[in-house]
């Protein structure tokens, strides 16, 4: 069956020193408990190697927040999937709405990134989600369906390795969470879309995380929904205690 996962997305926060301290705190708090989910922290590229050195891999997985759509070469400032992999990372967030919105990432690039991540043995946490206007004009199911279908040239074997994160853009960093019902409806829709292409077994085994102002006070209600398999956590992942409060929602 699919895994429950709570993944932190640190975004462009923390100096190296602060990031290592946060990772140490997360690791220490995880040592004290038996979480009923996999725990992942996705950190800035500059922090990957140092954070990897302080995390115990059986307690918490490490991830990056992006990778290049190119294999290697003359792409100044870019970081490839193989570079990410070489730090000890196991996951990579792809298609975050901030990347789509501020850096113009499109479906074609995201497919290329996903393929390279998979070729390098990384698990993509592939983000989808509608903006406020699309929620309000009722096109949100179609928008998210299109974002998921952008990966439909992947083989079933490859697609089965992906984690999906549904993150309504209007809920990210706004304090405005989707209701548990809204999250459940969209997660069920995504699972149906996956099933239509890859069949029931792969759909049932795909972890679909919710992201968007998830915090200890609302995580339990969200995670109790049958198609919500955990969370991708931004702001609340920057404090080890509150991140752990979300992990504990699975207990
Ligand atoms: C995110 O950026 O992935 C996110 C969900 O952010 P926040 O939890 O801060 O809304």
mmCIF file of C-alpha atoms and ligand atoms in Angstrom:
data_model
loop_
_atom_site.group_PDB
_atom_site.id
_atom_site.type_symbol
_atom_site.label_atom_id
_atom_site.label_comp_id
_atom_site.label_asym_id
_atom_site.label_seq_id
_atom_site.Cartn_x
_atom_site.Cartn_y
_atom_site.Cartn_z
ATOM 1 C CA UNK A 1 0.000 0.000 0.000
ATOM 2 C CA UNK A 2 0.984 3.606 -0.421
ATOM 3 C CA UNK A 3 3.161 5.351 2.134
ATOM 4 C CA UNK A 4 2.218 8.215 4.390
ATOM 5 C CA UNK A 5 4.803 10.961 4.086
ATOM 6 C CA UNK A 6 5.390 14.288 5.805
ATOM 7 C CA UNK A 7 7.924 16.341 3.843
ATOM 8 C CA UNK A 8 9.294 19.754 4.765
ATOM 9 C CA UNK A 9 10.086 22.364 2.130
ATOM 10 C CA UNK A 10 12.486 24.893 3.585
ATOM 11 C CA UNK A 11 12.403 27.081 0.428
ATOM 12 C CA UNK A 12 14.993 29.891 0.455
ATOM 13 C CA UNK A 13 15.281 30.022 4.240
ATOM 14 C CA UNK A 14 18.067 29.434 6.766
ATOM 15 C CA UNK A 15 21.777 30.054 6.521
ATOM 16 C CA UNK A 16 23.892 26.905 6.417
ATOM 17 C CA UNK A 17 24.456 27.093 10.174
ATOM 18 C CA UNK A 18 20.750 27.581 10.887
ATOM 19 C CA UNK A 19 19.826 24.794 8.500
ATOM 20 C CA UNK A 20 22.187 22.299 10.128
ATOM 21 C CA UNK A 21 20.769 23.243 13.534
ATOM 22 C CA UNK A 22 17.202 22.759 12.289
ATOM 23 C CA UNK A 23 18.116 19.380 10.770
ATOM 24 C CA UNK A 24 19.766 18.357 14.046
ATOM 25 C CA UNK A 25 16.640 19.314 15.960
ATOM 26 C CA UNK A 26 14.383 17.393 13.565
ATOM 27 C CA UNK A 27 16.631 14.362 13.845
ATOM 28 C CA UNK A 28 16.716 14.559 17.653
ATOM 29 C CA UNK A 29 12.917 14.844 17.935
ATOM 30 C CA UNK A 30 12.444 11.895 15.575
ATOM 31 C CA UNK A 31 14.715 9.762 17.745
ATOM 32 C CA UNK A 32 12.224 10.201 20.593
ATOM 33 C CA UNK A 33 9.212 8.891 18.649
ATOM 34 C CA UNK A 34 8.036 6.205 16.281
ATOM 35 C CA UNK A 35 6.353 8.117 13.488
ATOM 36 C CA UNK A 36 3.599 6.426 11.498
ATOM 37 C CA UNK A 37 4.882 8.053 8.328
ATOM 38 C CA UNK A 38 8.063 8.630 6.386
ATOM 39 C CA UNK A 39 9.660 11.981 7.180
ATOM 40 C CA UNK A 40 11.569 14.013 4.590
ATOM 41 C CA UNK A 41 13.242 17.418 4.640
ATOM 42 C CA UNK A 42 13.841 19.242 1.346
ATOM 43 C CA UNK A 43 16.529 21.860 1.739
ATOM 44 C CA UNK A 44 18.440 24.426 -0.348
ATOM 45 C CA UNK A 45 21.169 23.002 -2.605
ATOM 46 C CA UNK A 46 23.867 24.676 -0.517
ATOM 47 C CA UNK A 47 22.726 22.736 2.563
ATOM 48 C CA UNK A 48 22.356 19.232 1.137
ATOM 49 C CA UNK A 49 25.761 17.789 1.997
ATOM 50 C CA UNK A 50 25.952 19.285 5.485
ATOM 51 C CA UNK A 51 22.383 18.344 6.353
ATOM 52 C CA UNK A 52 22.992 14.840 5.026
ATOM 53 C CA UNK A 53 25.866 14.515 7.500
ATOM 54 C CA UNK A 54 23.610 15.144 10.503
ATOM 55 C CA UNK A 55 20.465 13.228 9.501
ATOM 56 C CA UNK A 56 20.093 9.557 10.294
ATOM 57 C CA UNK A 57 18.805 8.073 7.052
ATOM 58 C CA UNK A 58 16.562 5.559 8.808
ATOM 59 C CA UNK A 59 14.791 8.467 10.571
ATOM 60 C CA UNK A 60 14.518 11.110 7.902
ATOM 61 C CA UNK A 61 15.035 11.301 4.152
ATOM 62 C CA UNK A 62 16.782 14.200 2.487
ATOM 63 C CA UNK A 63 15.557 16.030 -0.594
ATOM 64 C CA UNK A 64 16.342 18.993 -2.825
ATOM 65 C CA UNK A 65 13.823 21.648 -3.867
ATOM 66 C CA UNK A 66 14.506 21.532 -7.597
ATOM 67 C CA UNK A 67 16.905 20.188 -10.213
ATOM 68 C CA UNK A 68 17.840 21.086 -13.760
ATOM 69 C CA UNK A 69 16.113 19.709 -16.844
ATOM 70 C CA UNK A 70 19.573 19.293 -18.402
ATOM 71 C CA UNK A 71 21.980 16.426 -17.794
ATOM 72 C CA UNK A 72 25.165 18.501 -17.411
ATOM 73 C CA UNK A 73 27.266 21.170 -19.050
ATOM 74 C CA UNK A 74 27.149 24.887 -19.775
ATOM 75 C CA UNK A 75 24.157 25.912 -17.648
ATOM 76 C CA UNK A 76 25.681 28.361 -15.214
ATOM 77 C CA UNK A 77 23.986 28.351 -11.835
ATOM 78 C CA UNK A 78 22.018 25.155 -12.430
ATOM 79 C CA UNK A 79 22.223 21.971 -10.369
ATOM 80 C CA UNK A 80 21.667 18.606 -12.048
ATOM 81 C CA UNK A 81 19.777 15.578 -10.779
ATOM 82 C CA UNK A 82 23.032 13.588 -10.621
ATOM 83 C CA UNK A 83 24.636 16.342 -8.504
ATOM 84 C CA UNK A 84 21.652 16.244 -6.135
ATOM 85 C CA UNK A 85 21.893 12.460 -5.947
ATOM 86 C CA UNK A 86 25.627 12.630 -5.190
ATOM 87 C CA UNK A 87 24.966 14.585 -1.967
ATOM 88 C CA UNK A 88 23.013 11.678 -0.482
ATOM 89 C CA UNK A 89 19.581 13.147 -1.259
ATOM 90 C CA UNK A 90 16.783 10.720 -2.116
ATOM 91 C CA UNK A 91 13.972 13.109 -3.056
ATOM 92 C CA UNK A 92 13.496 16.206 -5.151
ATOM 93 C CA UNK A 93 10.552 18.600 -5.220
ATOM 94 C CA UNK A 94 9.573 19.371 -8.821
ATOM 95 C CA UNK A 95 6.993 21.757 -10.227
ATOM 96 C CA UNK A 96 6.434 23.721 -7.043
ATOM 97 C CA UNK A 97 4.027 26.558 -7.831
ATOM 98 C CA UNK A 98 6.733 29.097 -6.962
ATOM 99 C CA UNK A 99 8.926 27.543 -9.662
ATOM 100 C CA UNK A 100 6.030 27.517 -12.137
ATOM 101 C CA UNK A 101 4.990 31.081 -11.270
ATOM 102 C CA UNK A 102 8.259 32.958 -10.715
ATOM 103 C CA UNK A 103 10.591 30.972 -12.973
ATOM 104 C CA UNK A 104 8.165 30.078 -15.735
ATOM 105 C CA UNK A 105 8.623 26.331 -15.498
ATOM 106 C CA UNK A 106 6.353 24.599 -17.976
ATOM 107 C CA UNK A 107 5.065 21.080 -18.460
ATOM 108 C CA UNK A 108 7.780 20.173 -20.962
ATOM 109 C CA UNK A 109 10.603 21.224 -18.638
ATOM 110 C CA UNK A 110 8.945 19.500 -15.706
ATOM 111 C CA UNK A 111 8.690 16.254 -17.629
ATOM 112 C CA UNK A 112 12.398 16.473 -18.495
ATOM 113 C CA UNK A 113 13.300 17.191 -14.858
ATOM 114 C CA UNK A 114 11.143 14.295 -13.687
ATOM 115 C CA UNK A 115 12.776 11.913 -16.147
ATOM 116 C CA UNK A 116 16.263 12.951 -15.068
ATOM 117 C CA UNK A 117 15.368 12.686 -11.387
ATOM 118 C CA UNK A 118 14.081 9.146 -11.953
ATOM 119 C CA UNK A 119 17.099 8.154 -14.055
ATOM 120 C CA UNK A 120 19.273 9.238 -11.146
ATOM 121 C CA UNK A 121 17.310 7.260 -8.575
ATOM 122 C CA UNK A 122 15.638 10.269 -6.955
ATOM 123 C CA UNK A 123 11.986 10.236 -5.912
ATOM 124 C CA UNK A 124 10.226 13.260 -7.397
ATOM 125 C CA UNK A 125 7.681 15.021 -5.191
ATOM 126 C CA UNK A 126 5.705 16.450 -8.082
ATOM 127 C CA UNK A 127 3.591 19.481 -7.191
ATOM 128 C CA UNK A 128 0.304 20.405 -8.805
ATOM 129 C CA UNK A 129 -2.348 22.927 -7.856
ATOM 130 C CA UNK A 130 -4.644 25.642 -9.096
ATOM 131 C CA UNK A 131 -4.473 29.400 -8.510
ATOM 132 C CA UNK A 132 -7.281 31.301 -6.783
ATOM 133 C CA UNK A 133 -8.926 32.402 -10.029
ATOM 134 C CA UNK A 134 -9.119 28.789 -11.201
ATOM 135 C CA UNK A 135 -10.643 27.730 -7.862
ATOM 136 C CA UNK A 136 -13.201 30.508 -8.163
ATOM 137 C CA UNK A 137 -14.115 29.955 -11.823
ATOM 138 C CA UNK A 138 -14.514 26.215 -11.264
ATOM 139 C CA UNK A 139 -11.740 25.045 -13.625
ATOM 140 C CA UNK A 140 -9.551 23.639 -10.838
ATOM 141 C CA UNK A 141 -10.155 19.947 -11.557
ATOM 142 C CA UNK A 142 -9.225 20.379 -15.221
ATOM 143 C CA UNK A 143 -6.157 22.492 -14.397
ATOM 144 C CA UNK A 144 -4.761 19.924 -11.982
ATOM 145 C CA UNK A 145 -5.644 17.083 -14.346
ATOM 146 C CA UNK A 146 -3.575 18.783 -17.064
ATOM 147 C CA UNK A 147 -0.612 19.153 -14.710
ATOM 148 C CA UNK A 148 -0.734 15.444 -13.815
ATOM 149 C CA UNK A 149 -1.214 14.414 -17.451
ATOM 150 C CA UNK A 150 2.003 16.254 -18.323
ATOM 151 C CA UNK A 151 3.756 13.169 -16.907
ATOM 152 C CA UNK A 152 1.717 10.612 -18.826
ATOM 153 C CA UNK A 153 4.488 9.764 -21.265
ATOM 154 C CA UNK A 154 6.320 8.090 -18.368
ATOM 155 C CA UNK A 155 6.287 4.327 -18.276
ATOM 156 C CA UNK A 156 4.068 2.744 -15.608
ATOM 157 C CA UNK A 157 7.210 1.644 -13.769
ATOM 158 C CA UNK A 158 8.544 5.199 -13.671
ATOM 159 C CA UNK A 159 5.215 6.796 -12.778
ATOM 160 C CA UNK A 160 4.820 4.399 -9.854
ATOM 161 C CA UNK A 161 7.938 5.934 -8.260
ATOM 162 C CA UNK A 162 6.476 9.439 -8.088
ATOM 163 C CA UNK A 163 4.927 11.166 -5.101
ATOM 164 C CA UNK A 164 2.310 13.803 -5.977
ATOM 165 C CA UNK A 165 1.726 16.903 -3.847
ATOM 166 C CA UNK A 166 -1.542 18.789 -4.317
ATOM 167 C CA UNK A 167 -0.883 22.379 -3.311
ATOM 168 C CA UNK A 168 -3.642 24.877 -4.058
ATOM 169 C CA UNK A 169 -1.650 28.026 -4.763
ATOM 170 C CA UNK A 170 -4.132 30.189 -2.840
ATOM 171 C CA UNK A 171 -3.339 28.183 0.292
ATOM 172 C CA UNK A 172 0.470 28.298 0.124
ATOM 173 C CA UNK A 173 1.958 30.563 2.758
ATOM 174 C CA UNK A 174 -1.347 32.403 3.142
ATOM 175 C CA UNK A 175 -2.632 30.808 6.329
ATOM 176 C CA UNK A 176 -5.721 29.895 4.294
ATOM 177 C CA UNK A 177 -5.894 26.087 4.278
ATOM 178 C CA UNK A 178 -8.099 24.105 1.927
ATOM 179 C CA UNK A 179 -10.822 22.383 3.896
ATOM 180 C CA UNK A 180 -10.286 18.687 4.472
ATOM 181 C CA UNK A 181 -13.230 18.089 2.100
ATOM 182 C CA UNK A 182 -11.698 20.234 -0.659
ATOM 183 C CA UNK A 183 -8.401 18.370 -0.258
ATOM 184 C CA UNK A 184 -10.101 14.970 -0.268
ATOM 185 C CA UNK A 185 -12.149 15.808 -3.378
ATOM 186 C CA UNK A 186 -9.071 16.883 -5.311
ATOM 187 C CA UNK A 187 -6.944 13.953 -4.110
ATOM 188 C CA UNK A 188 -9.677 11.524 -5.168
ATOM 189 C CA UNK A 189 -9.841 13.288 -8.542
ATOM 190 C CA UNK A 190 -6.066 13.023 -8.999
ATOM 191 C CA UNK A 191 -6.177 9.330 -8.113
ATOM 192 C CA UNK A 192 -8.917 8.786 -10.728
ATOM 193 C CA UNK A 193 -6.854 10.624 -13.334
ATOM 194 C CA UNK A 194 -3.853 8.420 -12.533
ATOM 195 C CA UNK A 195 -6.051 5.317 -12.657
ATOM 196 C CA UNK A 196 -7.411 6.254 -16.085
ATOM 197 C CA UNK A 197 -3.891 6.049 -17.502
ATOM 198 C CA UNK A 198 -1.961 3.622 -15.286
ATOM 199 C CA UNK A 199 -4.665 1.445 -13.708
ATOM 200 C CA UNK A 200 -6.008 0.937 -10.227
ATOM 201 C CA UNK A 201 -2.971 -0.702 -8.667
ATOM 202 C CA UNK A 202 -0.603 2.156 -9.482
ATOM 203 C CA UNK A 203 -3.251 4.757 -8.567
ATOM 204 C CA UNK A 204 -3.898 3.104 -5.210
ATOM 205 C CA UNK A 205 -0.175 2.946 -4.505
ATOM 206 C CA UNK A 206 0.564 6.593 -5.358
ATOM 207 C CA UNK A 207 1.114 8.781 -2.302
ATOM 208 C CA UNK A 208 -0.698 12.105 -2.706
ATOM 209 C CA UNK A 209 0.355 14.779 -0.203
ATOM 210 C CA UNK A 210 -1.523 17.956 0.643
ATOM 211 C CA UNK A 211 0.343 21.258 0.877
ATOM 212 C CA UNK A 212 -0.853 24.734 1.777
ATOM 213 C CA UNK A 213 -0.718 26.229 5.264
ATOM 214 C CA UNK A 214 -0.719 22.789 6.856
ATOM 215 C CA UNK A 215 0.110 23.044 10.564
ATOM 216 C CA UNK A 216 -0.172 20.932 13.729
ATOM 217 C CA UNK A 217 -3.687 22.264 14.391
ATOM 218 C CA UNK A 218 -5.166 21.165 11.036
ATOM 219 C CA UNK A 219 -2.954 18.233 9.984
ATOM 220 C CA UNK A 220 -4.951 15.551 11.780
ATOM 221 C CA UNK A 221 -8.207 16.464 10.068
ATOM 222 C CA UNK A 222 -6.538 16.642 6.648
ATOM 223 C CA UNK A 223 -4.597 13.388 7.060
ATOM 224 C CA UNK A 224 -7.712 11.560 8.275
ATOM 225 C CA UNK A 225 -9.164 11.809 4.768
ATOM 226 C CA UNK A 226 -8.801 8.546 2.840
ATOM 227 C CA UNK A 227 -6.933 9.981 -0.160
ATOM 228 C CA UNK A 228 -4.680 12.377 1.764
ATOM 229 C CA UNK A 229 -1.434 10.527 2.381
ATOM 230 C CA UNK A 230 0.497 13.219 4.203
ATOM 231 C CA UNK A 231 1.709 16.735 3.675
ATOM 232 C CA UNK A 232 4.250 18.969 2.000
ATOM 233 C CA UNK A 233 4.974 21.579 4.620
ATOM 234 C CA UNK A 234 6.469 25.028 4.082
ATOM 235 C CA UNK A 235 6.379 27.547 6.923
ATOM 236 C CA UNK A 236 5.678 25.037 9.678
ATOM 237 C CA UNK A 237 8.726 22.973 8.638
ATOM 238 C CA UNK A 238 11.066 25.776 9.689
ATOM 239 C CA UNK A 239 10.458 25.014 13.335
ATOM 240 C CA UNK A 240 11.337 21.467 14.411
ATOM 241 C CA UNK A 241 8.616 21.307 17.098
ATOM 242 C CA UNK A 242 5.814 22.408 14.783
ATOM 243 C CA UNK A 243 7.076 20.110 12.011
ATOM 244 C CA UNK A 244 6.975 17.278 14.532
ATOM 245 C CA UNK A 245 3.456 18.296 15.533
ATOM 246 C CA UNK A 246 2.462 17.553 11.931
ATOM 247 C CA UNK A 247 4.369 14.243 11.888
ATOM 248 C CA UNK A 248 2.522 13.309 15.103
ATOM 249 C CA UNK A 249 -0.824 13.852 13.360
ATOM 250 C CA UNK A 250 -0.389 10.322 12.002
ATOM 251 C CA UNK A 251 -0.263 8.821 15.508
HETATM 252 C C1 LIG B 1 4.874 24.827 0.230
HETATM 253 O O1 LIG B 1 5.487 25.782 -0.158
HETATM 254 O O2 LIG B 1 5.086 23.723 -0.283
HETATM 255 C C2 LIG B 1 3.892 25.023 1.292
HETATM 256 C C3 LIG B 1 2.950 24.133 1.420
HETATM 257 O O3 LIG B 1 4.010 26.157 2.072
HETATM 258 P P1 LIG B 1 3.166 26.542 3.387
HETATM 259 O O4 LIG B 1 3.054 25.279 4.217
HETATM 260 O O5 LIG B 1 3.960 27.589 4.065
HETATM 261 O O6 LIG B 1 1.833 26.997 2.923
#
